[in-house]
XYZ file of C-alpha atoms in Angstrom:
686
model
C -66.586 -54.850 48.194
C -67.528 -54.106 51.440
C -66.542 -50.428 52.400
C -62.779 -51.025 53.890
C -59.512 -49.154 53.710
C -56.386 -50.669 53.100
C -56.208 -51.700 56.607
C -59.344 -53.549 56.238
C -61.554 -51.424 58.564
C -64.554 -49.696 58.217
C -64.258 -46.128 56.421
C -66.525 -44.968 59.488
C -63.051 -45.194 61.684
C -60.053 -44.592 60.337
C -57.973 -43.134 63.094
C -56.561 -46.364 64.441
C -56.947 -49.877 62.884
C -58.363 -52.742 64.922
C -56.057 -54.787 67.083
C -54.902 -58.058 65.927
C -57.414 -61.119 67.055
C -60.555 -58.712 67.375
C -63.727 -59.266 65.504
C -64.997 -57.215 62.820
C -68.063 -56.910 61.073
C -66.646 -56.588 57.440
C -64.072 -59.350 57.414
C -63.908 -62.834 58.558
C -60.109 -63.194 58.218
C -58.115 -60.477 59.980
C -56.266 -58.228 57.220
C -54.322 -56.516 59.726
C -52.823 -59.131 62.073
C -49.415 -58.229 60.808
C -49.943 -54.693 61.693
C -46.570 -53.216 63.275
C -46.001 -50.538 65.820
C -44.461 -47.537 64.913
C -41.355 -48.171 66.784
C -41.008 -51.841 65.014
C -41.973 -50.207 61.753
C -38.651 -47.709 62.071
C -36.754 -50.874 63.296
C -38.012 -52.854 60.238
C -37.195 -50.140 57.676
C -33.527 -49.849 58.994
C -33.312 -53.552 59.013
C -34.789 -54.121 55.705
C -32.532 -51.309 54.325
C -29.517 -52.891 55.809
C -29.714 -56.264 55.265
C -30.909 -55.937 51.654
C -27.948 -53.522 50.884
C -25.199 -55.921 52.912
C -26.680 -59.155 51.206
C -26.628 -58.010 48.037
C -22.783 -56.329 48.202
C -21.906 -59.880 49.430
C -23.191 -61.496 46.511
C -21.964 -58.943 44.130
C -18.411 -59.393 46.019
C -18.608 -63.573 45.687
C -19.988 -63.091 41.999
C -16.798 -61.062 41.284
C -14.803 -63.909 42.135
C -16.260 -65.838 39.449
C -14.648 -66.512 35.752
C -18.050 -67.295 34.325
C -18.843 -66.408 30.495
C -20.011 -63.537 29.219
C -23.956 -63.184 28.978
C -23.831 -62.428 25.312
C -21.988 -65.095 24.663
C -23.343 -67.852 26.495
C -26.762 -68.696 28.304
C -25.036 -70.204 31.295
C -25.584 -67.170 33.702
C -29.404 -66.787 32.325
C -30.010 -70.201 33.667
C -28.556 -69.308 36.836
C -30.415 -66.406 36.945
C -33.710 -68.306 36.484
C -32.520 -70.556 39.097
C -32.150 -68.213 41.789
C -35.428 -66.661 40.815
C -37.177 -69.803 41.028
C -35.988 -70.883 44.869
C -36.633 -66.937 45.794
C -40.273 -66.994 44.657
C -40.817 -70.513 46.079
C -39.704 -69.930 49.227
C -41.302 -66.685 49.503
C -44.550 -68.081 48.252
C -44.199 -71.351 50.595
C -43.872 -69.251 53.708
C -46.339 -66.667 52.918
C -49.019 -69.830 52.210
C -48.162 -71.012 55.803
C -48.481 -67.426 57.097
C -51.741 -66.866 55.494
C -53.232 -70.657 56.835
C -52.357 -69.526 60.219
C -54.442 -66.288 59.742
C -57.406 -68.568 58.444
C -56.953 -71.046 61.482
C -57.455 -68.204 63.863
C -60.326 -66.830 61.977
C -62.236 -69.956 62.217
C -61.485 -70.296 65.955
C -62.800 -66.801 66.274
C -65.897 -67.737 64.282
C -66.539 -70.999 66.538
C -66.018 -68.922 69.596
C -62.519 -70.078 70.690
C -59.344 -68.597 71.019
C -58.487 -66.040 67.943
C -54.655 -65.892 68.763
C -52.527 -66.765 65.967
C -49.967 -69.354 66.784
C -46.889 -69.560 64.947
C -43.762 -71.271 66.108
C -40.875 -69.001 66.569
C -38.534 -70.436 64.153
C -41.107 -69.902 61.250
C -41.776 -66.546 62.413
C -38.317 -65.427 62.008
C -37.600 -67.570 58.937
C -40.580 -65.876 57.244
C -39.690 -62.213 58.221
C -36.093 -62.943 57.046
C -37.071 -64.182 53.658
C -39.890 -61.788 53.437
C -37.578 -58.517 54.013
C -34.964 -59.983 51.860
C -36.471 -61.432 49.038
C -36.709 -58.062 47.003
C -32.826 -58.146 47.177
C -32.527 -61.421 46.013
C -34.677 -60.823 42.975
C -32.028 -58.022 42.205
C -29.295 -60.214 42.762
C -31.022 -63.449 40.181
C -32.236 -61.000 37.442
C -29.591 -58.436 37.417
C -26.061 -59.219 39.611
C -25.831 -62.612 38.172
C -26.035 -61.662 34.468
C -23.636 -58.685 34.930
C -21.268 -61.026 36.802
C -18.706 -61.148 34.272
C -18.293 -57.425 33.532
C -17.349 -54.619 35.813
C -19.903 -52.016 33.934
C -23.368 -51.826 34.687
C -26.620 -52.024 32.304
C -25.913 -49.905 29.122
C -22.064 -49.686 29.798
C -21.046 -46.273 29.286
C -23.208 -45.779 26.230
C -24.602 -41.862 25.724
C -26.377 -40.834 29.459
C -24.890 -43.750 31.174
C -21.249 -42.249 30.170
C -22.096 -39.039 31.807
C -23.611 -40.868 35.284
C -20.427 -42.561 35.423
C -18.549 -39.248 34.753
C -20.574 -37.985 37.602
C -19.664 -41.152 40.266
C -15.946 -40.918 39.127
C -16.019 -37.249 40.326
C -18.080 -38.053 43.855
C -15.353 -40.649 44.192
C -12.621 -38.064 44.381
C -14.486 -35.568 46.706
C -17.027 -35.108 49.439
C -18.000 -31.528 48.146
C -21.009 -30.606 46.082
C -19.036 -30.530 42.841
C -20.304 -30.343 39.155
C -19.254 -33.478 37.447
C -17.862 -31.597 34.388
C -17.082 -27.952 34.932
C -14.569 -26.957 37.602
C -15.400 -24.393 40.493
C -19.230 -25.126 39.922
C -21.829 -26.722 42.260
C -23.742 -29.671 40.682
C -26.731 -29.095 38.728
C -27.940 -32.701 38.858
C -28.902 -33.921 42.278
C -25.658 -35.684 43.745
C -27.472 -37.707 46.455
C -27.033 -40.784 45.192
C -23.786 -40.039 43.531
C -22.163 -39.041 46.543
C -23.225 -42.022 48.757
C -21.563 -44.283 45.396
C -18.277 -42.282 45.995
C -18.104 -43.103 49.577
C -18.670 -46.486 48.929
C -16.094 -46.476 46.390
C -13.686 -45.149 48.929
C -14.428 -47.788 51.372
C -14.176 -50.613 48.359
C -11.083 -49.078 47.186
C -11.855 -49.156 43.417
C -12.545 -46.257 41.015
C -15.800 -44.448 40.934
C -16.749 -45.669 37.409
C -16.271 -49.629 38.949
C -18.347 -49.019 41.823
C -21.132 -48.052 39.381
C -22.535 -51.679 39.242
C -22.321 -52.728 43.075
C -23.663 -49.359 44.119
C -26.424 -49.449 41.404
C -27.214 -53.286 42.596
C -27.082 -52.476 46.435
C -29.221 -49.182 46.438
C -31.875 -50.734 44.356
C -31.990 -53.766 46.427
C -31.664 -51.860 49.812
C -34.554 -49.624 48.822
C -36.663 -52.922 47.333
C -36.398 -54.087 50.638
C -37.365 -51.204 52.330
C -40.791 -51.379 50.910
C -41.811 -54.306 52.659
C -41.689 -53.019 55.922
C -43.365 -49.542 54.654
C -46.475 -51.314 52.918
C -46.549 -53.640 56.367
C -47.324 -50.624 57.917
C -49.933 -49.209 55.376
C -51.877 -52.468 54.790
C -50.852 -54.295 58.361
C -50.266 -57.693 56.004
C -46.995 -59.076 55.440
C -47.788 -61.202 52.652
C -49.311 -58.296 50.369
C -46.342 -56.234 52.047
C -43.972 -58.918 49.996
C -46.505 -59.158 47.007
C -45.972 -55.160 46.472
C -42.573 -54.962 46.957
C -41.640 -57.916 44.532
C -43.911 -56.647 41.775
C -42.455 -53.075 42.238
C -39.264 -54.694 41.910
C -39.871 -56.570 38.953
C -41.485 -53.783 36.899
C -38.764 -51.416 38.002
C -36.096 -53.719 36.764
C -37.874 -53.580 33.497
C -38.702 -50.421 33.009
C -36.013 -47.896 34.367
C -32.910 -50.202 35.510
C -30.164 -48.087 33.891
C -31.078 -45.138 35.792
C -30.897 -46.539 39.668
C -30.922 -43.217 41.331
C -34.582 -42.669 39.717
C -35.751 -46.174 40.248
C -35.333 -45.889 43.807
C -37.062 -42.716 44.183
C -40.070 -44.085 41.715
C -40.345 -47.327 43.965
C -41.712 -45.146 46.853
C -43.918 -43.298 44.783
C -46.862 -45.423 45.036
C -46.774 -45.412 49.004
C -46.065 -41.795 49.046
C -49.395 -41.055 47.832
C -51.080 -43.112 50.339
C -48.773 -41.473 53.253
C -49.509 -37.946 51.849
C -53.307 -38.641 51.846
C -52.974 -39.632 55.619
C -50.346 -36.655 56.255
C -52.856 -34.293 55.117
C -55.657 -36.107 57.310
C -53.405 -35.079 60.365
C -51.407 -38.089 61.107
C -47.897 -37.046 62.217
C -46.593 -40.000 61.374
C -47.325 -39.715 57.968
C -46.805 -36.382 57.977
C -42.793 -36.865 58.618
C -43.010 -39.661 56.380
C -43.910 -37.722 53.358
C -41.612 -34.867 54.008
C -38.484 -37.193 54.510
C -39.769 -38.934 51.295
C -39.890 -35.817 49.048
C -36.858 -34.319 50.633
C -34.626 -37.290 49.979
C -36.362 -37.781 46.795
C -35.401 -34.186 45.508
C -31.782 -35.098 46.178
C -31.697 -37.925 44.108
C -34.226 -37.201 41.165
C -36.070 -34.172 40.505
C -38.292 -35.169 38.303
C -40.168 -37.803 40.194
C -40.028 -35.625 43.035
C -42.147 -32.657 40.899
C -44.685 -35.369 39.638
C -45.206 -36.573 43.138
C -45.404 -33.095 44.623
C -48.163 -32.293 42.333
C -50.129 -35.291 43.275
C -49.420 -34.235 47.153
C -50.796 -30.857 46.050
C -53.832 -32.266 44.479
C -54.642 -34.565 47.205
C -54.459 -31.846 49.635
C -56.794 -29.644 47.345
C -59.159 -32.486 47.359
C -59.353 -33.039 50.903
C -59.364 -29.367 52.153
C -61.959 -28.203 49.551
C -64.655 -31.153 49.345
C -64.081 -32.901 52.364
C -62.757 -31.059 55.074
C -63.842 -27.407 54.164
C -61.312 -26.121 56.161
C -57.294 -24.908 55.385
C -55.876 -27.471 57.979
C -54.874 -29.707 55.117
C -53.199 -27.013 53.520
C -51.179 -25.855 56.764
C -50.131 -29.825 56.774
C -49.099 -29.141 53.231
C -47.109 -26.117 53.766
C -45.074 -28.011 56.342
C -44.391 -30.921 54.121
C -43.399 -28.487 51.663
C -41.173 -26.180 53.811
C -39.711 -29.362 55.547
C -38.795 -31.295 52.350
C -37.315 -28.139 50.815
C -35.044 -27.766 53.978
C -33.952 -31.327 53.273
C -33.424 -31.015 49.400
C -31.725 -27.617 50.187
C -28.436 -29.500 51.452
C -27.974 -30.802 47.846
C -29.437 -27.562 45.932
C -28.596 -25.029 48.160
C -24.994 -24.029 46.439
C -26.630 -24.144 43.121
C -29.690 -22.186 43.840
C -27.327 -19.311 45.353
C -25.062 -18.758 42.620
C -28.212 -18.717 40.383
C -29.736 -16.152 42.405
C -26.766 -14.256 42.759
C -26.475 -13.665 38.917
C -24.155 -16.309 37.879
C -24.322 -16.427 33.973
C -26.762 -19.281 33.171
C -27.464 -20.544 29.745
C -30.784 -22.586 31.492
C -31.029 -26.144 31.001
C -31.633 -28.100 27.935
C -32.312 -31.300 29.956
C -35.927 -31.459 29.371
C -35.266 -30.923 25.497
C -36.188 -34.600 24.373
C -39.066 -36.120 22.824
C -38.989 -39.823 22.172
C -42.110 -41.512 20.914
C -43.065 -42.632 24.252
C -43.308 -39.204 25.183
C -45.965 -38.636 22.392
C -47.819 -41.086 23.774
C -50.421 -41.636 26.722
C -49.652 -45.017 28.443
C -52.498 -47.326 29.152
C -50.887 -50.342 30.634
C -54.021 -51.888 31.953
C -54.989 -52.657 28.211
C -51.549 -54.747 27.548
C -52.223 -58.415 27.070
C -48.998 -59.466 29.679
C -49.126 -60.208 33.363
C -48.270 -56.507 34.348
C -51.306 -55.463 32.122
C -53.733 -57.761 33.978
C -52.729 -56.444 37.194
C -52.736 -52.916 36.111
C -56.690 -53.492 34.938
C -57.250 -54.936 38.579
C -55.625 -52.302 39.882
C -57.739 -49.418 38.091
C -61.029 -51.338 38.790
C -59.637 -51.463 42.687
C -59.131 -47.340 42.441
C -62.643 -47.088 40.693
C -64.553 -49.073 43.195
C -62.680 -48.028 46.407
C -63.002 -44.267 45.747
C -64.668 -44.025 48.850
C -61.661 -44.988 50.727
C -59.506 -42.304 51.758
C -56.269 -44.410 50.893
C -57.588 -45.621 47.471
C -58.744 -42.405 46.621
C -55.394 -40.828 47.685
C -53.968 -43.447 44.984
C -56.323 -42.696 42.707
C -55.829 -38.927 43.126
C -51.958 -39.552 42.755
C -52.656 -41.467 39.305
C -54.582 -38.648 37.894
C -51.468 -36.340 38.821
C -49.543 -38.606 36.787
C -51.629 -38.639 33.948
C -51.710 -34.983 33.817
C -47.945 -34.688 34.123
C -47.690 -36.675 31.042
C -50.278 -34.642 29.122
C -48.996 -31.531 30.164
C -45.566 -32.542 28.820
C -47.169 -33.060 25.598
C -48.361 -29.738 25.463
C -45.184 -27.956 26.833
C -43.597 -28.784 23.245
C -45.699 -25.608 22.186
C -43.318 -23.641 24.383
C -39.923 -25.485 22.971
C -39.402 -27.847 25.637
C -41.130 -30.902 27.554
C -41.466 -32.124 31.107
C -39.948 -35.157 30.059
C -43.486 -37.224 30.189
C -42.159 -40.633 29.115
C -40.408 -40.941 32.306
C -43.805 -40.715 34.252
C -44.814 -44.062 32.297
C -42.967 -45.954 35.113
C -44.814 -44.108 38.128
C -48.130 -45.050 36.106
C -47.477 -48.450 35.864
C -46.003 -48.715 39.527
C -49.343 -47.292 40.806
C -51.614 -49.253 38.633
C -49.534 -52.380 39.573
C -49.659 -51.831 43.418
C -53.030 -50.923 43.317
C -53.455 -54.517 41.523
C -51.751 -56.504 44.043
C -54.155 -54.941 46.860
C -57.064 -55.702 44.625
C -55.917 -59.218 44.536
C -55.523 -59.364 48.547
C -58.850 -58.011 49.012
C -60.371 -60.270 46.734
C -58.959 -63.496 48.307
C -59.993 -62.081 51.756
C -63.474 -60.617 51.332
C -64.653 -60.716 47.506
C -65.258 -64.623 47.230
C -66.948 -64.560 50.617
C -69.197 -61.373 49.716
C -70.184 -63.554 46.305
C -70.646 -66.752 47.676
C -71.022 -66.596 51.760
C -72.800 -70.305 52.024
C -70.674 -72.231 49.515
C -67.077 -71.271 50.797
C -66.337 -73.636 53.604
C -62.944 -73.443 55.418
C -61.513 -76.061 53.335
C -62.400 -74.351 50.108
C -61.263 -70.836 51.404
C -57.728 -72.750 52.204
C -57.836 -74.278 48.361
C -58.829 -70.963 46.943
C -55.542 -69.415 48.963
C -53.364 -72.063 47.757
C -54.887 -71.706 44.172
C -53.981 -67.778 44.220
C -50.715 -68.170 45.624
C -49.863 -70.655 43.025
C -51.297 -68.858 40.310
C -49.600 -65.231 41.390
C -46.018 -66.990 41.883
C -46.235 -68.767 38.829
C -47.227 -65.321 36.817
C -44.132 -63.813 38.684
C -42.013 -66.222 37.787
C -42.900 -65.815 33.919
C -42.277 -61.749 34.383
C -39.143 -62.301 36.487
C -37.323 -64.864 34.692
C -37.936 -62.385 31.502
C -35.867 -59.470 33.141
C -32.706 -60.461 31.705
C -34.373 -61.089 28.355
C -35.998 -57.790 28.355
C -32.473 -56.245 29.232
C -30.258 -57.905 26.471
C -29.218 -54.744 24.744
C -28.224 -53.006 27.898
C -26.759 -56.278 29.594
C -24.641 -56.556 26.143
C -23.248 -53.359 25.954
C -21.845 -53.807 29.455
C -20.252 -56.494 28.208
C -18.950 -54.928 24.803
C -18.048 -51.683 26.074
C -14.294 -50.956 26.896
C -14.053 -50.296 30.771
C -11.513 -48.153 32.439
C -8.735 -50.673 32.320
C -8.964 -50.815 28.671
C -10.668 -53.986 28.224
C -13.798 -55.698 26.934
C -15.606 -58.412 29.243
C -16.451 -60.316 26.259
C -13.138 -60.617 25.645
C -13.395 -59.403 21.762
C -10.991 -56.489 20.932
C -11.203 -53.277 22.705
C -12.317 -49.898 20.682
C -10.168 -46.697 20.860
C -11.185 -46.635 24.665
C -7.897 -49.113 25.330
C -5.756 -46.188 24.817
C -7.414 -44.170 27.639
C -4.890 -45.634 30.659
C -2.147 -44.721 28.301
C -3.376 -41.101 27.696
C -3.624 -40.668 31.462
C -0.372 -41.755 32.183
C 0.993 -39.399 29.535
C -0.792 -36.456 31.231
C 0.553 -37.154 34.559
C 3.728 -37.661 33.542
C 4.197 -33.643 32.525
C 2.631 -32.596 35.921
C -1.128 -32.447 35.539
C -2.879 -33.684 38.221
C -6.456 -34.839 37.238
C -8.055 -32.992 40.023
C -6.812 -29.587 38.948
C -6.717 -30.278 34.909
C -9.080 -29.396 32.312
C -9.364 -31.313 29.139
C -10.800 -30.374 26.073
C -11.862 -33.336 23.922
C -14.724 -35.165 22.807
C -13.984 -38.598 23.742
C -16.341 -38.025 27.027
C -15.835 -41.878 28.143
C -12.226 -40.741 28.882
C -13.811 -38.415 31.601
C -15.912 -41.388 32.661
C -13.151 -43.493 33.913
C -10.880 -40.671 34.971
C -11.523 -37.523 37.025
C -10.286 -34.648 34.787
C -12.312 -31.704 34.450
C -13.961 -30.978 30.927
C -13.699 -27.826 29.295
C -16.972 -28.635 27.824
C -19.612 -31.026 28.436
C -20.383 -33.435 25.750
C -24.003 -32.220 25.052
C -26.177 -29.590 26.728
C -28.354 -31.975 28.185
C -26.191 -32.876 30.678
C -24.290 -29.846 30.872
C -24.504 -27.317 33.925
C -26.594 -24.538 32.837
C -23.937 -22.299 35.156
C -21.224 -23.853 32.814
C -22.564 -21.582 29.728
C -22.512 -24.405 27.281
C -23.355 -22.337 24.138
C -20.865 -19.465 24.810
C -18.161 -22.255 25.440
C -19.071 -23.931 22.085
C -18.793 -20.335 20.180
C -15.411 -19.962 22.070
C -14.018 -23.624 20.990
C -14.871 -22.727 17.184
C -13.295 -19.133 17.379
C -9.930 -21.280 18.826
C -10.092 -24.058 15.985
C -10.797 -21.271 13.167
C -8.579 -18.765 14.795
C -5.736 -21.430 15.279
C -5.084 -21.448 11.148
C -4.082 -17.780 11.442
C -2.633 -17.364 14.682
C 1.036 -17.952 16.071
C 1.221 -20.506 18.692
C 1.787 -17.733 21.315
C -1.597 -15.967 20.349
C -3.326 -19.013 20.299
C -2.182 -19.822 23.752
C -3.433 -16.523 24.492
C -6.457 -17.125 23.215
C -6.981 -20.086 25.154
C -6.561 -17.656 28.304
C -8.488 -14.964 27.065
C -12.097 -16.657 28.360
C -14.635 -15.842 31.302
C -13.189 -19.328 32.262
C -10.235 -21.069 32.994
C -8.991 -22.491 29.717
C -7.813 -26.073 28.585
C -4.835 -27.596 29.825
C -4.918 -30.475 27.759
C -6.173 -31.339 24.517
C -7.126 -34.848 23.500
C -7.764 -34.472 19.373
C -8.152 -37.340 16.582
C -5.145 -36.675 14.134
C -1.704 -37.749 13.274
C 1.252 -35.619 14.700
C 3.778 -36.582 12.012
C 0.907 -36.090 9.295
C 1.566 -32.939 6.624
C -0.235 -29.893 7.313
C -2.516 -28.644 4.867
C -5.496 -26.592 5.795
C -8.772 -26.820 8.247
C -10.585 -29.519 6.279
C -7.691 -32.162 5.473
C -4.754 -31.906 7.748
C -6.303 -30.637 11.082
C -6.602 -31.996 14.468
C -10.108 -33.005 14.874
C -12.997 -32.750 17.575
C -16.587 -32.526 17.605
C -19.119 -29.951 19.032
C -22.468 -30.876 20.017
C -25.536 -28.979 19.326
C -29.206 -29.584 20.568
C -31.431 -29.817 17.607
C -34.890 -30.364 19.383
C -37.677 -31.258 18.701
C -35.900 -33.591 16.279
C -35.116 -37.101 17.281
C -32.255 -37.647 18.033
C -32.388 -34.269 19.527
C -28.335 -33.740 19.381
C -26.203 -33.065 16.257
C -22.532 -33.263 16.425
C -20.295 -30.815 14.057
C -16.581 -31.433 13.553
C -14.208 -28.901 13.839
C -10.081 -28.774 12.971
C -7.422 -27.249 14.890
C -3.994 -26.417 13.275
C -1.316 -28.464 14.308
C 1.160 -25.888 13.922
C 0.038 -23.999 17.058
C 1.055 -26.472 19.342
C 4.695 -25.773 19.226
C 6.856 -27.933 20.773
C 8.257 -25.332 23.706
C 4.554 -24.807 24.770
C 3.014 -28.228 24.687
C 3.990 -31.761 25.357
C 2.604 -33.811 22.021
C 2.185 -37.283 21.915
C 0.598 -39.509 19.552
C -1.561 -42.663 21.418
C -3.348 -44.657 18.960
C -5.649 -42.340 16.645
C -5.326 -39.688 19.421
C -2.971 -36.728 19.748
C -2.567 -35.405 23.343
C -1.257 -31.836 23.699
C -0.333 -31.051 27.182
C 1.077 -27.399 28.100
C 4.163 -27.228 29.564
C 4.443 -26.685 33.075
C 7.340 -25.096 34.721
C 10.036 -27.439 35.830
C 8.032 -30.665 34.043
């Protein structure tokens, strides 16, 4: 390949790209004809973000009005999903093909000494930009929103981790404050950026926090996916290439990490961030600001990906400072980026960090204590026999061949940083933890696939002309362009139409889990969750406001749907370290054991004799009118979760039993609701 950057320029001059329509020694067709100005880039970013979000929200609202069958009981929604995907890709492919023909026509006129200006009808320019900027949102709608249209829940329903995420969103829908999802009077440990904004959408739509999870996940994924188009258009100077990168990124993310939307939107920007970082450390202030904002916002959404990208940024800065410039200027710029991004992240992290630094008791985080089989293997997507595998292989080749190019080198260093994080995570198991390396697989695939799109674009533009300069006429180049667009659209369709199938289990759970109204979307009989609304009514009837009530229960999904505070998080992995998970477990077990030897008054005193505010309500498994025996055959049951890392699964649940006799009628309101015993403290006058 000729020596060129992502913008198609000679490596001898990287400060500014050639103006549209000017000649170049290395290209026949101009690769930078769509390069927007900084102002237009910012306007495009706002338009794409807002447009993608509004389009997706409108589509969700319309789909909500339908009465289509469940995805797990009918193929109807799958067929509609595929149809919309086809229309999206055909529209994008057709308009991009016409766009490329216009550029080829200008190149031919330039070679003939004529007017090199690219001429396009205004209506087609507007339509192309509209479709290009919104096509990622259309893909999110077709592959995810339509399959979920008959359920109120998002992917995975409220299974395991999704239950905690739903609890957090339910909490944020009730407050504007920096509040932990579970423990009262504590700031959050998990970044609240995405959840806080979701809470505001819940208020705007007038629906509960748990119900806004699906539309907010779809809206945020679609908006950020559309945002990638103007970002990559600025980085590459080509609208078709930018659309290709955005659509590939969207498809991969919807397969690899759609259940964690707040992490997905951070990961989608990682490849662009590595390119921006390289330019920032070479002194481009626009890139410095962009990198700073990305890292700051990313840290407010998902700290793992921020840490991985930040490590890569440091590596890029070190390489440029030591090997190329032999000056500390990149390090100074790196410090600016670091302090600037930390200032942005402090808005979210400040309260937690302050309590930690001022000596608040802490257990330490157990979140990294998870090692699935993916975390014990090094990902090599470029050897996979799939569409993405081929794309990653092309990307790897491009990164190696283009190693002398600043932007490609930045992406390559970033990829090495991602791999180093994955390996370091495996080594960290010796220290009794991990770095959650299995999550980095997504970044590795995205980085290589993005490079693969750039490789294909450059191959079409430069490669064939370099190999067969005298055998490719203008008509032949036109045929090659048509063929490549058809192949890429076909490959994209093959991959995109499989997204609902790849997410089949997650979609099934969204239909089979009981929602906050006590219903299952597939119309089968609901599980014990159908009693949650009645439990909520019972607790409220005795004067307990959910926003000032602490519940002790192992029914974690109850608090996913209702904004009560929990005395204990259900597992240590999602527990705030400031909540002292281990000490609370010990207190709960002591209460259960002592309940068989205590009077009702002593038991109540024990609940209040802790460093934390005690439970106002117990939700336990048992029977109100059952015989009273001992702690093994007639007690009211709950469970304690224990971290057993490095085992996989990494959580063990142990049953504990409370003596029903300590819940005296003059101190507690006792009610049987389904299989649950609900014990609410008696309040004055209620």
